[in-house]
Amino acid sequence: MEIPMSDLLEPGKVARMACRMWQGVQTVSINVQVLSFSSSLFLYVQVFRDKRNGSHQREANRSRPWKPEYMGKANLHVFEDWCGSSTQQLRKNPHYPLYPNSRITVKKLAVSPMWTNYGLRIFGYLHPRKSGEYLFAVASDDGSEFWLSLDSSPLNLHLQASVGRAGMDWTAPGEFNKYASQISFPVHLSAEDFYFFEVIHKQNDRGTDHLEVAWRVNQDRTPFEIIGSEHISMYIDETDLKLHEVSHIPQTPASSFHWRTYARVSSHGAEMLREDPRDSFYHVPLMSASYLRGILPVCPYRPTYLIMGYPLQRYQGIHFVHLSYVYPNDYTRLTHMETINKCLYSEDPHYLKGLGFLNYMKMDSPENGGAEQRDNEQGDRGGLGDKFLYQYEELRPESFREPPDNDIYSDEYSFVRQAPEPASTLKMVNGNPRKLLAAQVTAYNTRHLARYEPQVQQPVVNTKQSEIQRAPVQPAMNNVFLMPHGLHVHRRLRRKNRLHPPKVVTQKEYKYKDSENYETTPPIIYDPVINWVRTINVSNMDFNAFREDSIDLKCNVSGNLQMSSEVALPIVQAFMHQLNQKNWGHFTLLQVVNVERRIDRFRGSRYLLELEVQDQRGTGFRISQYVYEPRSQIRSWNRVRQPDRKGTLLCYPEGVEWNPSATVHIIVPVKNQARWVQQFIMYMEDIYKVTGDKNFNIIIVDYSSKDMDVEQALQSAHIPRYQYVKLTGNFERSAALQAGINLITDSHSIAFLCDLHIHFPHSIIDSIRKHCVEGKITFAPIIMRLDCGATPEEPDGMQGCIFISNLLLFIVFYYFFF
C-alpha cells in the first residue's frame, strides 16, 4: 500500500513513518535487520574528546592570569552515574573530562558527598605556606590520584600519590600509610610561586565515600595536615559559563586517555567487537543502476504479513514483530553476556544452575564393561531426541519412582531422595563410632548441602531381618540436588534389597538393641574419585537452528537469526549468473558482505543482497539490491520463464527499491541536556567528516534549555545542514517529534527519530537509507543498553533491556511494510 509523504506529515501519523526507537521496540514492526559494528566503536570517544584538540587544547592549557578573588576555593567537576572503583574507569566515561554533570567549587581537599557511583575532578593552584621540601599523601574510598605540576602550567603535571589505580584498594578516612603509593617523594616548593594541581577520585556503590589530600614538611615526626582553603585557589571562575562552553577546561596528562591505543590493546574479548566488512561497506562506490536494470523481471509483491485494516492498540505491535535472517554471521549474539543469561538454550535457569549441561552429553561405557551400560536402559535421556532439542527428568516429582541402576555415577547423581544407609554390624573395639559418624555427617551437611529443618524424622530402616540396630538418621533435604562431589559410602545397599520395602524399626526395638554389645560402625567417608579418562559423546548442536522468527522478550542476548550458507549462496549465485548473462561476464564476485532474508511462508522470501564485485578493469563496486524468491506455486507472473541452472528463480519485488541519495532528517528532542547535545553534535560532525555525505539534516527541537545555547552550538558545528525549533512548556516527546516532522518539505525524504544517548557508527546514514523504502519499508533499531560503567570498547549489557546506562549501541534493526 502506497502512503504519500503528505499524509505522513499530518498530526497523529508521526509514529507510522518515523523510524522511531523506544527501548528497542518498534510499535508496529514486522521484520528485523542488522547494523553490525566493530571497528567503528573505537572512534567514538576519541572523536568526542579530541575533536577540537588544536586551538581548544592550547587555549585550555595555557597559564591563566591569577586573581586574588580565586583564593580559598578550587574547581570541582562531578561525574555522576558511572560505576567502577578505579580512576582508570572514570577516564573511560565518554563525558570525561570536558562535560561533567556539575561544575562547582570546594573549600578544602577533603570531601565526603555520601553518594555512590560518581567521580570527582578537583583542580586549581596550590600555594605553599613556606619554601622547602614537602611530602603529599592521599586517602580515599575508593581510588584516587594526586597530581602536581612543577609550576603553574597544567602541562607539567606529575603523579605524586595514589590509592588503588587498579580499582581494588581503599583506605579509612585519614589513613595515609596503608599503601606505599599513598605518600609522595619529597617535592621542593617555593612560597613565592603557586603550582597547578589536580585530584581525581572514583567511588563505587559500596563503602563510606571520602577523599583527603594532606601534606607536611619533610621533617621527622611532623604529622600530615589536610590542605585547607588558605593554601588553594581556583584555576578559573566558571560561574557565568554554560555547560557546553569547555574551551577553558584544562586537558592534562592526568585527565587524558588515549582511546585508540586502549582499543587496540583491549582484551575484553566480546565477539561483537570483531572486524566486520559491513562497517565500512559504504566506502565502496555503488554499481550504476544501468548494469542492474532488466537483469531480473519485476514481480508482484504482496506479503501475507501486511497489517491492513487492523487498528493496533498501544504496545500491541510487538506481537507482530518477526526477525530476519542474516548471512554471514554478524555476531550480534551477546556471547560474552551468556554467563548471566543463558536464555538462548531454552533451559530452565534453576535446572542449569543445578546440573548445567549434563543432559547434552552421553557418558561412554568403560572399557571393562560391567554395570555402567546405562544408555540402553535410559534411551536418549542423556542425548538429543529427534523431536526435542533436549529432554530431562522432572526435578520435583510428586511420587518418586525407582531410578535405574547407575554404577557410573553411583547414587550421588540421582535426583531422587534415598532412604538412609544401613551400616554393617561389627564388634565395638574402642571409641563410639555412632558419635563419630554423627559428627562427620553434621560437618558434611554444613560444608556442602543446603540445610532444611526436617519437620518429621524419617524412620530407621533395615533390610536384614536377623539383626536390628540403630543407624543415624539423615535430615530430609527436599529439592536438594546431590552432586557427584558428595560423600561416598563404602558399603551400599544392594539393588535386590531395594526391591522390597524395608522394615520400620520401632522405638521399643531401638531400646532393646541398645542393651546389646553390637554397635554400628560409621561408613567410610572419603574424597570423590575423579575419573580423568572418562569420555563422552555429544551431537552437533546449532541452537540458532531451533530459534523461531518471533521476538522473545525474555531473551535479550540472542542477536539476529543466522542464515545458513546453503540458503544464502544459491541466491547469490543465481543473481550473479543473471548479472553476467546480461553484461557479458563483465563482473567477478569478490565477497558476500551481507545477505538479509525476510520469510513469508506462504508466498516466498525477500532478500537484500550486498555484494562486492569487480569489473574487468579491476574497479570495485558494491551491489545493495532487494530481490524476491517466490514460492513455486505462485510463479504465474512468469510461466514462460525457465529456472536457471541452479534451479533458483528470482525477480525484483515491485516497488521495493531504496534511494541511495535520499535526504535523512535526524530529529532529536532535547531539554537541559547540554553534554549529551554536544556529544550528539560531535558524532554528526564526525560522520560528515568521514563519509562526506551531505544528504542528511539535523533537526533539534529544544524545550528552552537553560544549560546551553543549542542554536549557537549548531551554528558553530561542521555539519552540512541543520534546523532548530524552540518550544516552551513541559517536555513532550511526541509533540517535539511532530514539530520536527513539520519542518520537512521534501516528500521523498526520510525522517529518523532517535534519542541523544546513542553511539552512532559511521555507517548509520547508509543503513537508514537501505532499510527505508518509500511507502513500503520503515526502519527502527533495537538498542543494546550498556551496563553502568560499560563502554563500546567493553560492551557489557543487554539488548533492549533497562539498565543504568550512559550510552546505547545499535545492534539489530526492525523494519516493516505498510
PDB file of C-alpha atoms in Angstrom, residues 356-494:
ATOM      1  CA  GLY A 356      24.431 -27.422  33.886  1.00  0.00           C
ATOM      2  CA  PHE A 357      24.577 -29.151  30.517  1.00  0.00           C
ATOM      3  CA  LEU A 358      24.797 -32.770  31.699  1.00  0.00           C
ATOM      4  CA  ASN A 359      21.805 -33.727  29.583  1.00  0.00           C
ATOM      5  CA  TYR A 360      23.542 -32.615  26.416  1.00  0.00           C
ATOM      6  CA  MET A 361      26.107 -35.403  26.558  1.00  0.00           C
ATOM      7  CA  LYS A 362      26.328 -39.173  26.996  1.00  0.00           C
ATOM      8  CA  MET A 363      28.940 -40.915  29.072  1.00  0.00           C
ATOM      9  CA  ASP A 364      30.865 -43.591  27.206  1.00  0.00           C
ATOM     10  CA  SER A 365      30.829 -47.109  28.648  1.00  0.00           C
ATOM     11  CA  PRO A 366      34.103 -48.103  30.323  1.00  0.00           C
ATOM     12  CA  GLU A 367      36.453 -50.435  28.551  1.00  0.00           C
ATOM     13  CA  ASN A 368      35.885 -53.210  31.105  1.00  0.00           C
ATOM     14  CA  GLY A 369      32.130 -53.214  30.513  1.00  0.00           C
ATOM     15  CA  GLY A 370      30.137 -54.114  33.597  1.00  0.00           C
ATOM     16  CA  ALA A 371      27.209 -52.356  35.105  1.00  0.00           C
ATOM     17  CA  GLU A 372      27.978 -48.967  33.557  1.00  0.00           C
ATOM     18  CA  GLN A 373      25.920 -49.735  30.458  1.00  0.00           C
ATOM     19  CA  ARG A 374      23.160 -47.350  31.336  1.00  0.00           C
ATOM     20  CA  ASP A 375      22.415 -45.961  27.913  1.00  0.00           C
ATOM     21  CA  ASN A 376      20.279 -48.937  26.894  1.00  0.00           C
ATOM     22  CA  GLU A 377      18.107 -48.514  29.958  1.00  0.00           C
ATOM     23  CA  GLN A 378      17.696 -44.768  29.623  1.00  0.00           C
ATOM     24  CA  GLY A 379      17.413 -44.434  25.891  1.00  0.00           C
ATOM     25  CA  ASP A 380      18.014 -40.910  24.686  1.00  0.00           C
ATOM     26  CA  ARG A 381      17.611 -39.311  28.085  1.00  0.00           C
ATOM     27  CA  GLY A 382      21.190 -38.064  28.154  1.00  0.00           C
ATOM     28  CA  GLY A 383      21.345 -37.198  24.488  1.00  0.00           C
ATOM     29  CA  LEU A 384      19.158 -35.485  21.928  1.00  0.00           C
ATOM     30  CA  GLY A 385      15.946 -36.883  20.538  1.00  0.00           C
ATOM     31  CA  ASP A 386      14.692 -36.319  17.020  1.00  0.00           C
ATOM     32  CA  LYS A 387      11.852 -34.066  18.069  1.00  0.00           C
ATOM     33  CA  PHE A 388      13.169 -32.105  21.019  1.00  0.00           C
ATOM     34  CA  LEU A 389      16.407 -30.252  21.499  1.00  0.00           C
ATOM     35  CA  TYR A 390      16.825 -31.806  24.941  1.00  0.00           C
ATOM     36  CA  GLN A 391      14.949 -33.917  27.431  1.00  0.00           C
ATOM     37  CA  TYR A 392      15.327 -34.095  31.159  1.00  0.00           C
ATOM     38  CA  GLU A 393      13.814 -35.662  34.244  1.00  0.00           C
ATOM     39  CA  GLU A 394      11.217 -33.842  36.289  1.00  0.00           C
ATOM     40  CA  LEU A 395      13.163 -32.397  39.179  1.00  0.00           C
ATOM     41  CA  ARG A 396      10.324 -32.389  41.682  1.00  0.00           C
ATOM     42  CA  PRO A 397       8.131 -35.464  41.062  1.00  0.00           C
ATOM     43  CA  GLU A 398       5.094 -35.860  43.265  1.00  0.00           C
ATOM     44  CA  SER A 399       5.882 -39.526  43.823  1.00  0.00           C
ATOM     45  CA  PHE A 400       9.419 -40.719  43.443  1.00  0.00           C
ATOM     46  CA  ARG A 401       9.913 -43.569  41.032  1.00  0.00           C
ATOM     47  CA  GLU A 402      12.695 -46.111  41.190  1.00  0.00           C
ATOM     48  CA  PRO A 403      15.790 -44.757  39.430  1.00  0.00           C
ATOM     49  CA  PRO A 404      17.706 -47.002  37.024  1.00  0.00           C
ATOM     50  CA  ASP A 405      20.800 -48.690  38.305  1.00  0.00           C
ATOM     51  CA  ASN A 406      23.758 -46.383  37.784  1.00  0.00           C
ATOM     52  CA  ASP A 407      27.131 -47.586  38.915  1.00  0.00           C
ATOM     53  CA  ILE A 408      28.998 -44.952  36.908  1.00  0.00           C
ATOM     54  CA  TYR A 409      27.726 -42.110  38.996  1.00  0.00           C
ATOM     55  CA  SER A 410      26.514 -44.090  41.997  1.00  0.00           C
ATOM     56  CA  ASP A 411      23.543 -42.654  43.841  1.00  0.00           C
ATOM     57  CA  GLU A 412      25.010 -39.203  44.399  1.00  0.00           C
ATOM     58  CA  TYR A 413      23.856 -38.281  40.864  1.00  0.00           C
ATOM     59  CA  SER A 414      20.278 -39.348  41.486  1.00  0.00           C
ATOM     60  CA  PHE A 415      17.565 -36.707  41.667  1.00  0.00           C
ATOM     61  CA  VAL A 416      15.507 -38.997  43.924  1.00  0.00           C
ATOM     62  CA  ARG A 417      15.617 -38.839  47.690  1.00  0.00           C
ATOM     63  CA  GLN A 418      17.013 -42.078  49.109  1.00  0.00           C
ATOM     64  CA  ALA A 419      16.464 -43.839  52.435  1.00  0.00           C
ATOM     65  CA  PRO A 420      19.260 -43.749  54.989  1.00  0.00           C
ATOM     66  CA  GLU A 421      22.025 -46.282  54.517  1.00  0.00           C
ATOM     67  CA  PRO A 422      22.183 -49.244  56.911  1.00  0.00           C
ATOM     68  CA  ALA A 423      25.661 -49.753  58.208  1.00  0.00           C
ATOM     69  CA  SER A 424      27.357 -53.084  58.795  1.00  0.00           C
ATOM     70  CA  THR A 425      27.497 -54.508  62.313  1.00  0.00           C
ATOM     71  CA  LEU A 426      30.833 -55.136  63.956  1.00  0.00           C
ATOM     72  CA  LYS A 427      32.020 -55.651  67.462  1.00  0.00           C
ATOM     73  CA  MET A 428      32.882 -52.322  69.035  1.00  0.00           C
ATOM     74  CA  VAL A 429      36.625 -52.069  69.585  1.00  0.00           C
ATOM     75  CA  ASN A 430      37.228 -48.627  71.011  1.00  0.00           C
ATOM     76  CA  GLY A 431      35.582 -45.259  70.938  1.00  0.00           C
ATOM     77  CA  ASN A 432      31.985 -44.656  69.877  1.00  0.00           C
ATOM     78  CA  PRO A 433      31.543 -44.954  66.098  1.00  0.00           C
ATOM     79  CA  ARG A 434      27.995 -43.663  66.321  1.00  0.00           C
ATOM     80  CA  LYS A 435      29.138 -40.323  67.648  1.00  0.00           C
ATOM     81  CA  LEU A 436      31.938 -40.182  65.108  1.00  0.00           C
ATOM     82  CA  LEU A 437      29.521 -40.772  62.244  1.00  0.00           C
ATOM     83  CA  ALA A 438      27.089 -38.193  63.516  1.00  0.00           C
ATOM     84  CA  ALA A 439      29.869 -35.625  63.725  1.00  0.00           C
ATOM     85  CA  GLN A 440      31.030 -36.431  60.193  1.00  0.00           C
ATOM     86  CA  VAL A 441      27.543 -36.140  58.731  1.00  0.00           C
ATOM     87  CA  THR A 442      26.944 -32.841  60.518  1.00  0.00           C
ATOM     88  CA  ALA A 443      30.225 -31.427  59.230  1.00  0.00           C
ATOM     89  CA  TYR A 444      29.422 -32.555  55.708  1.00  0.00           C
ATOM     90  CA  ASN A 445      25.959 -31.007  55.741  1.00  0.00           C
ATOM     91  CA  THR A 446      27.429 -27.741  56.990  1.00  0.00           C
ATOM     92  CA  ARG A 447      30.016 -27.647  54.217  1.00  0.00           C
ATOM     93  CA  HIS A 448      28.188 -28.890  51.158  1.00  0.00           C
ATOM     94  CA  LEU A 449      24.425 -29.206  51.398  1.00  0.00           C
ATOM     95  CA  ALA A 450      21.545 -26.767  51.742  1.00  0.00           C
ATOM     96  CA  ARG A 451      20.125 -27.147  55.179  1.00  0.00           C
ATOM     97  CA  TYR A 452      16.442 -27.647  55.727  1.00  0.00           C
ATOM     98  CA  GLU A 453      14.936 -28.240  59.126  1.00  0.00           C
ATOM     99  CA  PRO A 454      13.063 -31.555  58.948  1.00  0.00           C
ATOM    100  CA  GLN A 455       9.551 -31.472  60.272  1.00  0.00           C
ATOM    101  CA  VAL A 456       9.304 -35.248  60.700  1.00  0.00           C
ATOM    102  CA  GLN A 457      12.112 -37.670  61.469  1.00  0.00           C
ATOM    103  CA  GLN A 458      12.474 -40.389  58.862  1.00  0.00           C
ATOM    104  CA  PRO A 459      12.130 -43.928  60.282  1.00  0.00           C
ATOM    105  CA  VAL A 460      15.233 -46.050  60.583  1.00  0.00           C
ATOM    106  CA  VAL A 461      15.154 -48.948  58.164  1.00  0.00           C
ATOM    107  CA  ASN A 462      16.992 -52.244  57.873  1.00  0.00           C
ATOM    108  CA  THR A 463      16.796 -54.890  55.172  1.00  0.00           C
ATOM    109  CA  LYS A 464      18.332 -57.656  57.295  1.00  0.00           C
ATOM    110  CA  GLN A 465      15.664 -59.357  59.389  1.00  0.00           C
ATOM    111  CA  SER A 466      18.141 -61.161  61.620  1.00  0.00           C
ATOM    112  CA  GLU A 467      19.754 -58.108  63.095  1.00  0.00           C
ATOM    113  CA  ILE A 468      18.360 -54.763  64.211  1.00  0.00           C
ATOM    114  CA  GLN A 469      20.373 -51.750  65.064  1.00  0.00           C
ATOM    115  CA  ARG A 470      20.073 -48.010  65.128  1.00  0.00           C
ATOM    116  CA  ALA A 471      21.501 -46.003  62.207  1.00  0.00           C
ATOM    117  CA  PRO A 472      21.988 -42.255  62.296  1.00  0.00           C
ATOM    118  CA  VAL A 473      19.099 -40.507  60.655  1.00  0.00           C
ATOM    119  CA  GLN A 474      19.892 -38.068  57.853  1.00  0.00           C
ATOM    120  CA  PRO A 475      17.828 -34.867  57.789  1.00  0.00           C
ATOM    121  CA  ALA A 476      15.299 -34.639  54.991  1.00  0.00           C
ATOM    122  CA  MET A 477      16.554 -32.293  52.277  1.00  0.00           C
ATOM    123  CA  ASN A 478      13.729 -31.586  49.890  1.00  0.00           C
ATOM    124  CA  ASN A 479      14.651 -30.324  46.434  1.00  0.00           C
ATOM    125  CA  VAL A 480      18.396 -30.539  47.040  1.00  0.00           C
ATOM    126  CA  PHE A 481      20.491 -31.736  44.113  1.00  0.00           C
ATOM    127  CA  LEU A 482      23.040 -34.309  45.182  1.00  0.00           C
ATOM    128  CA  MET A 483      26.060 -33.621  43.036  1.00  0.00           C
ATOM    129  CA  PRO A 484      28.941 -36.010  42.266  1.00  0.00           C
ATOM    130  CA  HIS A 485      31.273 -34.281  44.686  1.00  0.00           C
ATOM    131  CA  GLY A 486      29.252 -35.534  47.666  1.00  0.00           C
ATOM    132  CA  LEU A 487      30.453 -38.085  50.187  1.00  0.00           C
ATOM    133  CA  HIS A 488      30.735 -41.740  49.189  1.00  0.00           C
ATOM    134  CA  VAL A 489      29.781 -44.611  51.484  1.00  0.00           C
ATOM    135  CA  HIS A 490      31.904 -47.714  51.290  1.00  0.00           C
ATOM    136  CA  ARG A 491      29.148 -50.259  51.858  1.00  0.00           C
ATOM    137  CA  ARG A 492      25.934 -49.609  49.938  1.00  0.00           C
ATOM    138  CA  LEU A 493      22.557 -51.252  49.659  1.00  0.00           C
ATOM    139  CA  ARG A 494      22.360 -53.907  47.051  1.00  0.00           C
TER     140      ARG A 494
END
